[in-house]
Structures are given as structure tokens and as C-alpha cells.
Short mmCIF file of C-alpha atoms in Angstrom, two decimals:
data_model
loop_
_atom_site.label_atom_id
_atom_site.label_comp_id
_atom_site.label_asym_id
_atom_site.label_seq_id
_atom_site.Cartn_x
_atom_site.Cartn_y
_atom_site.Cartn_z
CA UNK A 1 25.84 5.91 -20.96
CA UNK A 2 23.55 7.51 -18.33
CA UNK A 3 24.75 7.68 -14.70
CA UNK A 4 22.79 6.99 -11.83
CA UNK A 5 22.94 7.64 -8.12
CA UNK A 6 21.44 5.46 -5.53
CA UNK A 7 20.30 6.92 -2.02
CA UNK A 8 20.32 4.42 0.50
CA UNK A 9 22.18 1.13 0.48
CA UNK A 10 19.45 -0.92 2.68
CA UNK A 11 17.13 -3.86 1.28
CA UNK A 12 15.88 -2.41 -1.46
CA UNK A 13 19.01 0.05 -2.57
CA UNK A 14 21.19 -3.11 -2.65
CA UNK A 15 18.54 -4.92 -4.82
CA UNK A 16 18.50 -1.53 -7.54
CA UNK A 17 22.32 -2.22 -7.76
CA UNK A 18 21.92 -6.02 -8.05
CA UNK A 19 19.03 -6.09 -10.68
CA UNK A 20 21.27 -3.10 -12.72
CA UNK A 21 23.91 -5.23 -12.72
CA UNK A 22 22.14 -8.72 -13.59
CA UNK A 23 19.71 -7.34 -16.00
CA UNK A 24 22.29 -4.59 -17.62
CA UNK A 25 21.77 -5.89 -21.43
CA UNK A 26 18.35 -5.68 -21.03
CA UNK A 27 18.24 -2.57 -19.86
CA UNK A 28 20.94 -1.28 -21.74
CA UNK A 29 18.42 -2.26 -24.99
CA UNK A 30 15.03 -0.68 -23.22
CA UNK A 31 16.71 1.98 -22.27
CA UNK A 32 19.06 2.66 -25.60
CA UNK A 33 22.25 3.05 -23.67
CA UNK A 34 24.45 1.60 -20.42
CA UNK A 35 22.88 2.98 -17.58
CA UNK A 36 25.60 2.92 -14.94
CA UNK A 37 25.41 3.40 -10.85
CA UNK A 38 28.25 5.72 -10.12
CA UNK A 39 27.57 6.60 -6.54
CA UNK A 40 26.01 4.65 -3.52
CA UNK A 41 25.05 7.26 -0.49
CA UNK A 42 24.87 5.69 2.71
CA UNK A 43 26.42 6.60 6.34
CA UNK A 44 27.23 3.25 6.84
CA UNK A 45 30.81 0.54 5.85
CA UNK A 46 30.06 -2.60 3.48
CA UNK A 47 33.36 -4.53 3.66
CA UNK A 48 33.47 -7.00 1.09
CA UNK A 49 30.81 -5.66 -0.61
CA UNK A 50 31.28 -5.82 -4.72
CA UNK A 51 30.43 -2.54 -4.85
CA UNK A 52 32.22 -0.64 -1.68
CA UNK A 53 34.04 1.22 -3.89
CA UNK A 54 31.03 3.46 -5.23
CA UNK A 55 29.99 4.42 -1.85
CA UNK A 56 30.23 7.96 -0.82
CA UNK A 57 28.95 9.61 2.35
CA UNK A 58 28.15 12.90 1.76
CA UNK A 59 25.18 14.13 -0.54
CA UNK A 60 27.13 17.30 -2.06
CA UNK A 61 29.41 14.34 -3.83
CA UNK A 62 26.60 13.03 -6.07
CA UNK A 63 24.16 16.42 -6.39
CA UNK A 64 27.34 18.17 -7.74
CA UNK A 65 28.22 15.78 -10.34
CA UNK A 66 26.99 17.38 -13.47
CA UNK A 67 26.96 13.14 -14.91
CA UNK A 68 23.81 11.97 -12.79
CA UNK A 69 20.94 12.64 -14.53
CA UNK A 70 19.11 9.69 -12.17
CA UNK A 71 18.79 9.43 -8.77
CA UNK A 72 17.23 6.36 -6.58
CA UNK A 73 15.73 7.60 -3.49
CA UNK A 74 15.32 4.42 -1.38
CA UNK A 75 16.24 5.80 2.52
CA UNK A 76 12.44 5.74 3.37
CA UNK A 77 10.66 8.27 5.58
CA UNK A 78 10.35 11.91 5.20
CA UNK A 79 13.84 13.67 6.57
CA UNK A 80 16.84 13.08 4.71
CA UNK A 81 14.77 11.71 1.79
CA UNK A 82 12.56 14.90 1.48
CA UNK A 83 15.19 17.36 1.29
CA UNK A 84 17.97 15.10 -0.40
CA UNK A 85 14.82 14.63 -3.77
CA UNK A 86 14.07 18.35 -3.02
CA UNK A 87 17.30 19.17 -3.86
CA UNK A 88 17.63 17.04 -7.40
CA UNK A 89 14.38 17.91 -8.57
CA UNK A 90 15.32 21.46 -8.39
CA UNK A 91 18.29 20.94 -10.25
CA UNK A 92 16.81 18.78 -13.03
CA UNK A 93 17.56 15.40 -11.52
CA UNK A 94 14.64 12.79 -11.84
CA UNK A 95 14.01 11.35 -9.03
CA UNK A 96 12.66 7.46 -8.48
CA UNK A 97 11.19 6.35 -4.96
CA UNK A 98 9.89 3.26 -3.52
CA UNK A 99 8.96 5.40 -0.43
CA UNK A 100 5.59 5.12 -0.12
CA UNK A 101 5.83 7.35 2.94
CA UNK A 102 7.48 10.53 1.28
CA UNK A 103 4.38 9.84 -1.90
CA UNK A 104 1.81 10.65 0.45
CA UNK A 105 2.66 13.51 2.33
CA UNK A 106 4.43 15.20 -0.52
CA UNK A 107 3.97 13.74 -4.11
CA UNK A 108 1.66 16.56 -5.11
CA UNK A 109 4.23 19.04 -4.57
CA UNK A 110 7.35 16.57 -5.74
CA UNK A 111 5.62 16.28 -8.81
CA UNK A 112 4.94 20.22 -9.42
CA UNK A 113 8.98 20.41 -9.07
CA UNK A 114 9.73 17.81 -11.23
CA UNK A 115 7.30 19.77 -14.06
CA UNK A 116 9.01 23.51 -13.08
CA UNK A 117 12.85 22.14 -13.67
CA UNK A 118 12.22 19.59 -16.92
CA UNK A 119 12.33 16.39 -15.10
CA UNK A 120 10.40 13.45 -13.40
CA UNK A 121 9.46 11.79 -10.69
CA UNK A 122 8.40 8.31 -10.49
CA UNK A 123 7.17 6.15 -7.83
CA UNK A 124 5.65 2.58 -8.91
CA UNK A 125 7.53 0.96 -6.18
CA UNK A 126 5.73 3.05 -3.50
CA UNK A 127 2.59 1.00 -3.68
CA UNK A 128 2.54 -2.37 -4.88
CA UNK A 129 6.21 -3.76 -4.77
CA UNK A 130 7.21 -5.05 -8.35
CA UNK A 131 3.35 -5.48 -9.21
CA UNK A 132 2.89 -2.58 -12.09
CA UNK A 133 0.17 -0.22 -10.97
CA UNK A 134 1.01 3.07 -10.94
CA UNK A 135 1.84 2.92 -14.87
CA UNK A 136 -1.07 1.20 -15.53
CA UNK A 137 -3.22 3.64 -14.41
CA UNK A 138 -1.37 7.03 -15.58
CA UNK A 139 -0.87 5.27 -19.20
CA UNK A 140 -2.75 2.23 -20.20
CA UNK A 141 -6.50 3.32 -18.32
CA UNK A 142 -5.99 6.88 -19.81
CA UNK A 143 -9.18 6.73 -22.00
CA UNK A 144 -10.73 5.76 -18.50
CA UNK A 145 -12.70 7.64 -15.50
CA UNK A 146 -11.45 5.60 -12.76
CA UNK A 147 -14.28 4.65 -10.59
CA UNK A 148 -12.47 2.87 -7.94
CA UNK A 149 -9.51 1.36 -6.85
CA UNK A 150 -9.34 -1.23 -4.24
CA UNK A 151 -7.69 -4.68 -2.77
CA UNK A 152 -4.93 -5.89 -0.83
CA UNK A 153 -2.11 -3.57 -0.47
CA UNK A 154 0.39 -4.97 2.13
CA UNK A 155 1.93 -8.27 2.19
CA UNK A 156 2.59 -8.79 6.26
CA UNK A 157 -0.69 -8.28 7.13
CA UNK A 158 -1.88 -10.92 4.37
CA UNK A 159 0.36 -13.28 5.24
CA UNK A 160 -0.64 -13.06 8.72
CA UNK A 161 -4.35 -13.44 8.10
CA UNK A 162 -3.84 -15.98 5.62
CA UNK A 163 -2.30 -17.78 8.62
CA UNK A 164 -4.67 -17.62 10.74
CA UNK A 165 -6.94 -19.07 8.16
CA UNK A 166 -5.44 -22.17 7.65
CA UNK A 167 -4.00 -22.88 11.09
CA UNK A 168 -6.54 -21.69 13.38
CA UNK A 169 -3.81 -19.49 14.93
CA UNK A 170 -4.13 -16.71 17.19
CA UNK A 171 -3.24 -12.92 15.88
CA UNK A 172 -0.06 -12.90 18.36
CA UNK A 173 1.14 -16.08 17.84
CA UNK A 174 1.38 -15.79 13.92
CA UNK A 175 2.97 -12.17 14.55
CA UNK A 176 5.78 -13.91 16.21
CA UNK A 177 6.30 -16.50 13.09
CA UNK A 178 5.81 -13.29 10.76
CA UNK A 179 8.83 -11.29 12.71
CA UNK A 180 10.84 -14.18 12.92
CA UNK A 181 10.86 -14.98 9.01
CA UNK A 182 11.45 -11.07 8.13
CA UNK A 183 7.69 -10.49 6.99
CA UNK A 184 7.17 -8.43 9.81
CA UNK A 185 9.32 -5.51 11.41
CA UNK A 186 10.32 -5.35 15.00
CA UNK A 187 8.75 -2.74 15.55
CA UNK A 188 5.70 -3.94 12.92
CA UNK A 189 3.10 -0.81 13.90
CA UNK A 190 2.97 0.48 9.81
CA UNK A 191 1.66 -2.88 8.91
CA UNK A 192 -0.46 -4.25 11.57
CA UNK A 193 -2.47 -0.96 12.09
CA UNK A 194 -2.92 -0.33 8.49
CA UNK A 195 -0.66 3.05 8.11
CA UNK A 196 1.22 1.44 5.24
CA UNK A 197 -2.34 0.52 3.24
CA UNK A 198 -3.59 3.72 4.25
CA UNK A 199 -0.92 5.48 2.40
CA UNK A 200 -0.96 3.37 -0.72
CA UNK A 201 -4.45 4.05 -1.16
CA UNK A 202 -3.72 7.83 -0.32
CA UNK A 203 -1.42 7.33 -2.99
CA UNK A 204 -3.62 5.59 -5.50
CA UNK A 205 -6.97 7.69 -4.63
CA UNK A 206 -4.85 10.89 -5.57
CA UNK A 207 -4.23 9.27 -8.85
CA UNK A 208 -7.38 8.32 -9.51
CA UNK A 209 -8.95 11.82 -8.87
CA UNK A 210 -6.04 13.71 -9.88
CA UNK A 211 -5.76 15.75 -6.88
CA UNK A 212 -5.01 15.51 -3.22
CA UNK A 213 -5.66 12.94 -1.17
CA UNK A 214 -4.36 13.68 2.31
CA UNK A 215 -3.17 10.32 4.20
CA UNK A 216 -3.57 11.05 7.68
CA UNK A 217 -7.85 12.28 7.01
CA UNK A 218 -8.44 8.17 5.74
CA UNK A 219 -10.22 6.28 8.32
CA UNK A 220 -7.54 3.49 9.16
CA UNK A 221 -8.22 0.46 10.61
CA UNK A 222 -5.56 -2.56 11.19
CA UNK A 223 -5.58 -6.32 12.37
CA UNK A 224 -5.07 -6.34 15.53
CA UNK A 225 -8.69 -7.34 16.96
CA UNK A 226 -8.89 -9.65 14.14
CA UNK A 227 -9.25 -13.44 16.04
CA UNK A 228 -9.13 -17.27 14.82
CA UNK A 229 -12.69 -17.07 15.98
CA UNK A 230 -13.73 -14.82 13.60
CA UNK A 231 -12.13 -16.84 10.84
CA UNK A 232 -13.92 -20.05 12.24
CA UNK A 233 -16.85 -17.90 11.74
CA UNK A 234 -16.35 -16.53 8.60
CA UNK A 235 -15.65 -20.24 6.93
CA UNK A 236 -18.87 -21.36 7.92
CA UNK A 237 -20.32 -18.38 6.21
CA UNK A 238 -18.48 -18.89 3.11
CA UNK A 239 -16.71 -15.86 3.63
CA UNK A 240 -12.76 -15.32 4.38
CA UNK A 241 -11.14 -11.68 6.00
CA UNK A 242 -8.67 -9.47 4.08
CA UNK A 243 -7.44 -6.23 5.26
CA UNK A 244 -8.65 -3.97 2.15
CA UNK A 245 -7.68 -0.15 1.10
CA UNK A 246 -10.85 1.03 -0.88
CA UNK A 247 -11.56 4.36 -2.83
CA UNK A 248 -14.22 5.48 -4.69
CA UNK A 249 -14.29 8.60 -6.44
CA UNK A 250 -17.92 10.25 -5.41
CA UNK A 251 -18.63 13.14 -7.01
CA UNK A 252 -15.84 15.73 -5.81
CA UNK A 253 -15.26 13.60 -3.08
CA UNK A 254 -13.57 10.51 -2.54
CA UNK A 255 -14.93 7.64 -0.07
CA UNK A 256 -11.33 6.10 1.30
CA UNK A 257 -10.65 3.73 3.96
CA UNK A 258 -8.38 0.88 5.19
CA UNK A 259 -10.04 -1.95 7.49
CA UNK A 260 -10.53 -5.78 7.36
CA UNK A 261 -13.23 -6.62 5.95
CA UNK A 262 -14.92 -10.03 4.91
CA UNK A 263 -15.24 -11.31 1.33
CA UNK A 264 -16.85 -13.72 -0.24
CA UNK A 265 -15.08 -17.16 -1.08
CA UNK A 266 -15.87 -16.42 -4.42
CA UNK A 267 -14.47 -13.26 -4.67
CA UNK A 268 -11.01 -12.96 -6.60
CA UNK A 269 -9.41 -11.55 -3.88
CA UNK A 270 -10.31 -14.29 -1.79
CA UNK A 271 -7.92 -16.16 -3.25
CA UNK A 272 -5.06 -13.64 -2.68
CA UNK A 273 -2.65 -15.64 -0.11
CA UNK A 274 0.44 -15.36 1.97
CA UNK A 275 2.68 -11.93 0.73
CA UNK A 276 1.08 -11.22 -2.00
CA UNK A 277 -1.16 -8.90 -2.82
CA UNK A 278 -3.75 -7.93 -5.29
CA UNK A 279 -5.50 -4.41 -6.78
CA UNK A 280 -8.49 -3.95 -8.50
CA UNK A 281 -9.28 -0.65 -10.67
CA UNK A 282 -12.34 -0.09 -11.89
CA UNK A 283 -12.71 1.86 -14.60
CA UNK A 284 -16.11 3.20 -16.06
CA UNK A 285 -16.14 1.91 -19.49
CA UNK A 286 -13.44 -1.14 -19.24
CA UNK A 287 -14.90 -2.52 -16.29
CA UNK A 288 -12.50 -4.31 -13.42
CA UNK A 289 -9.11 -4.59 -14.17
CA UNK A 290 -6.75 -6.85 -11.71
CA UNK A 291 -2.97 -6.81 -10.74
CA UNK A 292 -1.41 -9.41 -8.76
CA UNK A 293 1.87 -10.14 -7.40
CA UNK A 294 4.41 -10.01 -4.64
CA UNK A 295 3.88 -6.50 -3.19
CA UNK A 296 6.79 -6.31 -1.25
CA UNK A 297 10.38 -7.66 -1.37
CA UNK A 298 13.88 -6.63 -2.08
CA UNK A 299 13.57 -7.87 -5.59
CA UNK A 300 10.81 -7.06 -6.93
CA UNK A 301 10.18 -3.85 -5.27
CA UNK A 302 14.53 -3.04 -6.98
CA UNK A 303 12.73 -4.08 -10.55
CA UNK A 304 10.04 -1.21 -10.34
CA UNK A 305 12.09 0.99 -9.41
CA UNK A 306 14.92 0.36 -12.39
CA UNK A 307 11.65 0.26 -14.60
CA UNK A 308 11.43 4.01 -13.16
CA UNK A 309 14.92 4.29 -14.13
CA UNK A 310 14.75 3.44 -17.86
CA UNK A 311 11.94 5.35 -18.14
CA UNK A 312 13.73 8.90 -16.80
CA UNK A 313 16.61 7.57 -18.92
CA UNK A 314 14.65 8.00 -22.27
CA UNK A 315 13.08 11.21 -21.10
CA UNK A 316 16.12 13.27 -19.86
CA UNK A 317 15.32 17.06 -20.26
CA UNK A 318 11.29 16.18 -20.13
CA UNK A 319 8.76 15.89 -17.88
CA UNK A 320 7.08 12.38 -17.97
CA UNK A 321 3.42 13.54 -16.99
CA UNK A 322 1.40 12.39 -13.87
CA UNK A 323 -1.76 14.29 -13.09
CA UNK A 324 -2.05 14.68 -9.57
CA UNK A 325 -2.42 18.68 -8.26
CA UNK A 326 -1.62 19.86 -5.34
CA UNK A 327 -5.59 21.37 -4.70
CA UNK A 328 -7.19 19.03 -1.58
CA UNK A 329 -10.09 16.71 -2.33
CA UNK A 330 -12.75 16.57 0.63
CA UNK A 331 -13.09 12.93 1.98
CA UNK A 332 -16.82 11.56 2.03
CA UNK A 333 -18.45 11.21 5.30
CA UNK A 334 -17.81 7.53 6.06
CA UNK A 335 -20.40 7.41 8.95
CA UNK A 336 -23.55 7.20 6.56
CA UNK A 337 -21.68 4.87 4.33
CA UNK A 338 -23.81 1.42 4.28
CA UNK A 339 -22.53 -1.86 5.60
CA UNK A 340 -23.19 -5.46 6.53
CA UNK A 341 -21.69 -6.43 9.61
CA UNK A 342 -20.74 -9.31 11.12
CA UNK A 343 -20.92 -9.57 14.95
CA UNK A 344 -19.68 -12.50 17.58
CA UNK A 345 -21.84 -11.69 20.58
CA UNK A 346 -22.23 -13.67 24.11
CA UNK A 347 -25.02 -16.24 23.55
CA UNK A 348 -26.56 -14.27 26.32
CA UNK A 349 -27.44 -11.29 24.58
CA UNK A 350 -28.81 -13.12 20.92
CA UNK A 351 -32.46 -11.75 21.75
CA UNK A 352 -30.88 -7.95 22.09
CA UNK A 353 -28.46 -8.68 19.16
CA UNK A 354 -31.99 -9.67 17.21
CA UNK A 355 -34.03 -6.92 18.58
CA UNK A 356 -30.99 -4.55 17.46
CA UNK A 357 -30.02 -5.88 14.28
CA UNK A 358 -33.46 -7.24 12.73
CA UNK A 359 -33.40 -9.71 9.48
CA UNK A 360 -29.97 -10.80 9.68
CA UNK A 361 -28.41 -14.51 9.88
CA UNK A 362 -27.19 -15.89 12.81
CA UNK A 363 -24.06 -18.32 12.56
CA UNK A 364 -23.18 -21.19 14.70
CA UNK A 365 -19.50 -22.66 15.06
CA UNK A 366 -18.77 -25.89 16.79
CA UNK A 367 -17.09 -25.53 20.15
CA UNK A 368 -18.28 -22.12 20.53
CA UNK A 369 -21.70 -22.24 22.43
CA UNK A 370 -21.01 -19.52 24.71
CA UNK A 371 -21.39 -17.27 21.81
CA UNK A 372 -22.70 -16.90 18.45
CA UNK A 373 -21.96 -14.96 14.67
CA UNK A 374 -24.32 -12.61 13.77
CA UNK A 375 -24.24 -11.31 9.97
CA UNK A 376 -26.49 -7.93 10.07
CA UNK A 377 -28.74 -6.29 7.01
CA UNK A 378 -27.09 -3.44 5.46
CA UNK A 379 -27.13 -0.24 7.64
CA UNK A 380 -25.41 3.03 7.79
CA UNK A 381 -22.29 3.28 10.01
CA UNK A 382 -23.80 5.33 11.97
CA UNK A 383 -26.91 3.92 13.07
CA UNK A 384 -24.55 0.61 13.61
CA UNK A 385 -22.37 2.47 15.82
CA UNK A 386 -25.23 4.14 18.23
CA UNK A 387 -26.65 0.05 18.97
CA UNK A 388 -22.95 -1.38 18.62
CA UNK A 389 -22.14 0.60 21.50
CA UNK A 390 -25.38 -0.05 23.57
CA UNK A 391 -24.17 -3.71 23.12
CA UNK A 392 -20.79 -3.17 23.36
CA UNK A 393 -20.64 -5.46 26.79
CA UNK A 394 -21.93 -8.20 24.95
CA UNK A 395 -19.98 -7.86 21.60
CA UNK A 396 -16.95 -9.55 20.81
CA UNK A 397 -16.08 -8.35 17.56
CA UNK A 398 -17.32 -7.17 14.75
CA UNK A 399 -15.64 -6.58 10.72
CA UNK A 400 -17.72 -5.40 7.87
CA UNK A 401 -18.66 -7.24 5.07
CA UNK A 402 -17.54 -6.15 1.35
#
């Protein structure tokens, strides 16, 4: 029997515990022995809970039990959860994480503890819920160079859009719905202005060039300004909008960024809908590879990181590898990066929009005559930005096009 603590007794701690208990032939056979959750940390009472009696409170209970070999770090952010896996790796406890958060900012230097004390530390939950990518990509695309790695990476802010889609609803309005079914925080700011993308593909783009990818330098872009008239737009086109993480390894730099975009109806991800999401890596020899599934919820984000769990489980004393070093990999210039745009503009300024823009195809939606869609020739950020803003009292909007 291997025993396991569990750090954090909120949506997704609770689901570890359940899917342990549910699935604990199966993963007594994976892992080749019972693997058993003797402590619960969290601050907080459960009364009734069917487990309340494997809470404890205080942190020197469980790092002082020479039985946990495991531990489940689900608390989220970077405080208690930083210093509480600190602490384990440098004893020799494995540590498993869904916190996407605490991956970013610190999984270089996690990892080069784990390797210095004989242990591991594993975090497929952080990015893509219960949808297997981080494994994928660290065993099954070793023989590849990974090219790229992009898609959609958070399930609120795909939901919401998909709304918006197929209701003709405003950005506020399906906010609102989002909140009120649990899609969406209170306080939804991660999702909606694409900080949780941005540090999944922080995450992933480290991976992929097997050094540092800092977070906070990734151009980040959310939903906010995204509109049902865009969408109206956009389905006239034949295109839909996704909010998209992208990374692709250029030379010694990396070209990362999180922004919506729109996508052909034709493309796979096109057909990505509601919560789920969906990743493409592209590898150099093996071509695209795709993952799809439910990116978020208590479940399936519980299952990856029990998958985490057997794995540690049949490597006690060893390090499972995961090349990613600690050394900082420069971020590519994203202003000379080439687009197509799409603009909505006052119908007022279409001959400066033309004059600006030349070649492109304009796009006319029913009940909008007071303005028009605009879909540019490719052009460096740059150059867009310096006309973009000499329009700017006549623009509307504007999203690239992938």
C-alpha cells in the first residue's frame, strides 16, 4: 500500500478522493498496490463528509509522516502551495498539481528539486483538465521536434463564445448565464482576459522548447471586446472566433501569444464547442496531432491528477524525467509577425479603410448598414497598428485571422 496526502479539499481535492475511492481496483492493478489517502489538509469543517475523519489542519501532520510518499497539491495559487510542494520535494515527496498557476511561475525550478532529492513532479492537470497532454508530449512525441503547439485551452471562455455564436448574444449577457451555471467565477478576470490560456501555453511552450518560458512576457489578449456583431460577421465569411494560445518554436526563440482569433469553418477547431477544449501539436516528422476533451471540471481534472498519482507510485525513489531547464528562452518580436485582419468600420470611413488596407474583401451583414467587415491582406503587426490607430475613430473592432 502507498499512502497519499491531499492538499486542499476544494473542487478538485474532493474529486482526487472520490475518483481514488471509485476507481480503487483499477488503480490498485495500474499501480501494483492499494494506494490509500491518509490525510486531507484543509483549514476548513466538512460535517457529514465520508471522509471528515482524514482531515488534518496543520501541514507538519502529513510532511512528518515518514508513510506519504505522494502528495496532491490542489490549493491553487502560489503561497501556501509553493512552500507547502517546496517542502515535500525536498524531502523526497512527489508532488502532483493541477495548479496551472504555481507551473508557470515555478515548474522549472520545482522540477530541478524533484531531480536533486529522487522524486517527481507531475502536472497534466495544470493544462488541459482530464484531456492527456502533458504525457503525450514528454513520452509518446519523444522521437519528435515539436514545432508548435496550439488551440483552445480554457473552457469558460469557449463556452461563452460558442454562445454567442449560436444565440446572437451579447459578451455580458452570456457572462451572466456562464457565472450563474458555475462555468465562470465571480470574480471571472483569469478566464475572460486570457491569464489562464496564457499560462497553459507558458506551460506547454516550455515543454516544447525545453526551457523557460516566462508567463507574464506572452502577449495576452482576452474576450472582452469580442461582440455578436463580429460573429454575424464572421458567419458570413465562413469563419467562426476562438480564443487560441499559440507557440511556435523559432529558432532560439519562441513566438507565444493568447488572443481570439478567427478560423475557418473548416478548421478542426472550429468545431470545438461549449467547455471543451482542443490542442494541436505539431510535430516535425509526425505532422498534427489533436487532443480533445473537457478541459476543465472536478472530474476529469481529479482523473489526471490520480493518473499523476499511479505514476509517482511506480517510481518511488526515481525521478520520472521532464525536460524543461530553468535557462530563459527570449520571446519573438510579435510586432513583425504577419496577419490578416478583420475590421468592422463605420460605413463612413470604407474609402479610408480601402485606401489603408488595399486588396482585401469587404463583408456585408444584414441589418448592419451603418457599418461594414473588412477582411485585410496579410501585413505585419506593426504596419497594422500605425493605420489601425490613424483609423481608430472609425474602427469598431478588429480580431486576427488564423
Amino acid at each position: 500500500m502507498i499512502n497519499i496526502a491531499v492538499l486542499g479539499y476544494g473542487t478538485v481535492g474532493s474529486g482526487v478522493v472520490k475518483v481514488i475511492d471509485i476507481n480503487g481496483e483499477v488503480i490498485a492493478r495500474n499501480t501494483g498496490q492499494e494506494v490509500n489517502v491518509k490525510y486531507i489538509l484543509d483549514l476548513r469543517d466538512f460535517p457529514g463528509d465520508p471522509f471528515e475523519y482524514k482531515i488534518v489542519r496543520d501541514f507538519e501532520t502529513v510532511i512528518n509522516d515518514p508513510e506519504i510518499k505522494v502528495m496532491c497539491e490542489v490549493i491553487g495559487g502560489v503561497g501556501k502551495a509553493y512552500e507547502f510542494t517546496r517542502r515535500a520535494l525536498e524531502k523526497g515527496i512527489s508532488v502532483c498539481t493541477s495548479n496551472k498557476e504555481l507551473v508557470a511561475k515555478h515548474g522549472a525550478e520545482l522540477l530541478a528539486l524533484a531531480r536533486e532529492n529522487n522524486c517527481s513532479y507531475l502536472f497534466e492537470a495544470s493544462v488541459g483538465g482530464g484531456i492527456p497532454i502533458i504525457r503525450p508530449i514528454m513520452e509518446a512525441l519523444t522521437a519528435e521536434r515539436i514545432e508548435s503547439v496550439s488551440g483552445i485551452l480554457n473552457g469558460t471562455t469557449n463556452y461563452i463564445l460558442t454562445k454567442m455564436e449560436r444565440e446572437g448574444a451579447d459578451f455580458a449577457e452570456v457572462l451572466k448565464e456562464a457565472q450563474a451555471k458555475g462555468y465562470a467565477e465571480n470574480n471571472p478576470a483569469a478566464d475572460i482576459e486570457g491569464y489562464d490560456p496564457c499560462r497553459k501555453i507558458a506551460i506547454l511552450s516550455s515543454l516544447m522548447m525545453g526551457k523557460n518560458v516566462d508567463s507574464e512576457k506572452i502577449y495576452t489578449e482576452g474576450i472582452t471586446k469580442v461582440t455578436a456583431a463580429d460573429f454575424a460577421y464572421a458567419k458570413e465569411a465562413g469563419y467562426t472566433i476562438k480564443l487560441l494560445g499559440q507557440s511556435k518554436a523559432q529558432g532560439d526563440e519562441v513566438l507565444a501569444m493568447v488572443a481570439p482569433f478567427m478560423i475557418s469553418k473548416d478548421h478542426p477547431l472550429a468545431m470545438v464547442n461549449d467547455v471543451f477544449n482542443g490542442i494541436f501539436v505539431t510535430g516535425n516528422t509526425v505532422g498534427d496531432t489533436m487532443y480533445y476533451g473537457r478541459g476543465a471540471g472536478k472530474l476529469p481534472t481529479a482523473s489526471a491528477v490520480v493518473a499523476d498519482v499511479i505514476e509517482c507510485a511506480k517510481n518511488v525513489g526515481q525521478t520520472i524525467p521532464c525536460f524543461w531547464d530553468q535557462e530563459q528562452v527570449a520571446l519573438a518580436d510579435i510586432s513583425q509577425v504577419e496577419w490578416k485582419y478583420f475590421l468592422r468600420a463605420k460605413a463612413s470611413a470604407k474609402a479610408d479603410v480601402e485606401a489603408a488596407f488595399p486588396g482585401g474583401r469587404v463583408i456585408a451583414v444584414e441589418g448592419c448598414e451603418d457599418e461594414f467587415g473588412y477582411i485585410t491582406e496579410a501585413i505585419v503587426e506593426k504596419d497594422f497598428a500605425e493605420k489601425y490607430e490613424a483609423l481608430s475613430d472609425s474602427i469598431l473592432s478588429r480580431i486576427r485571422l488564423a
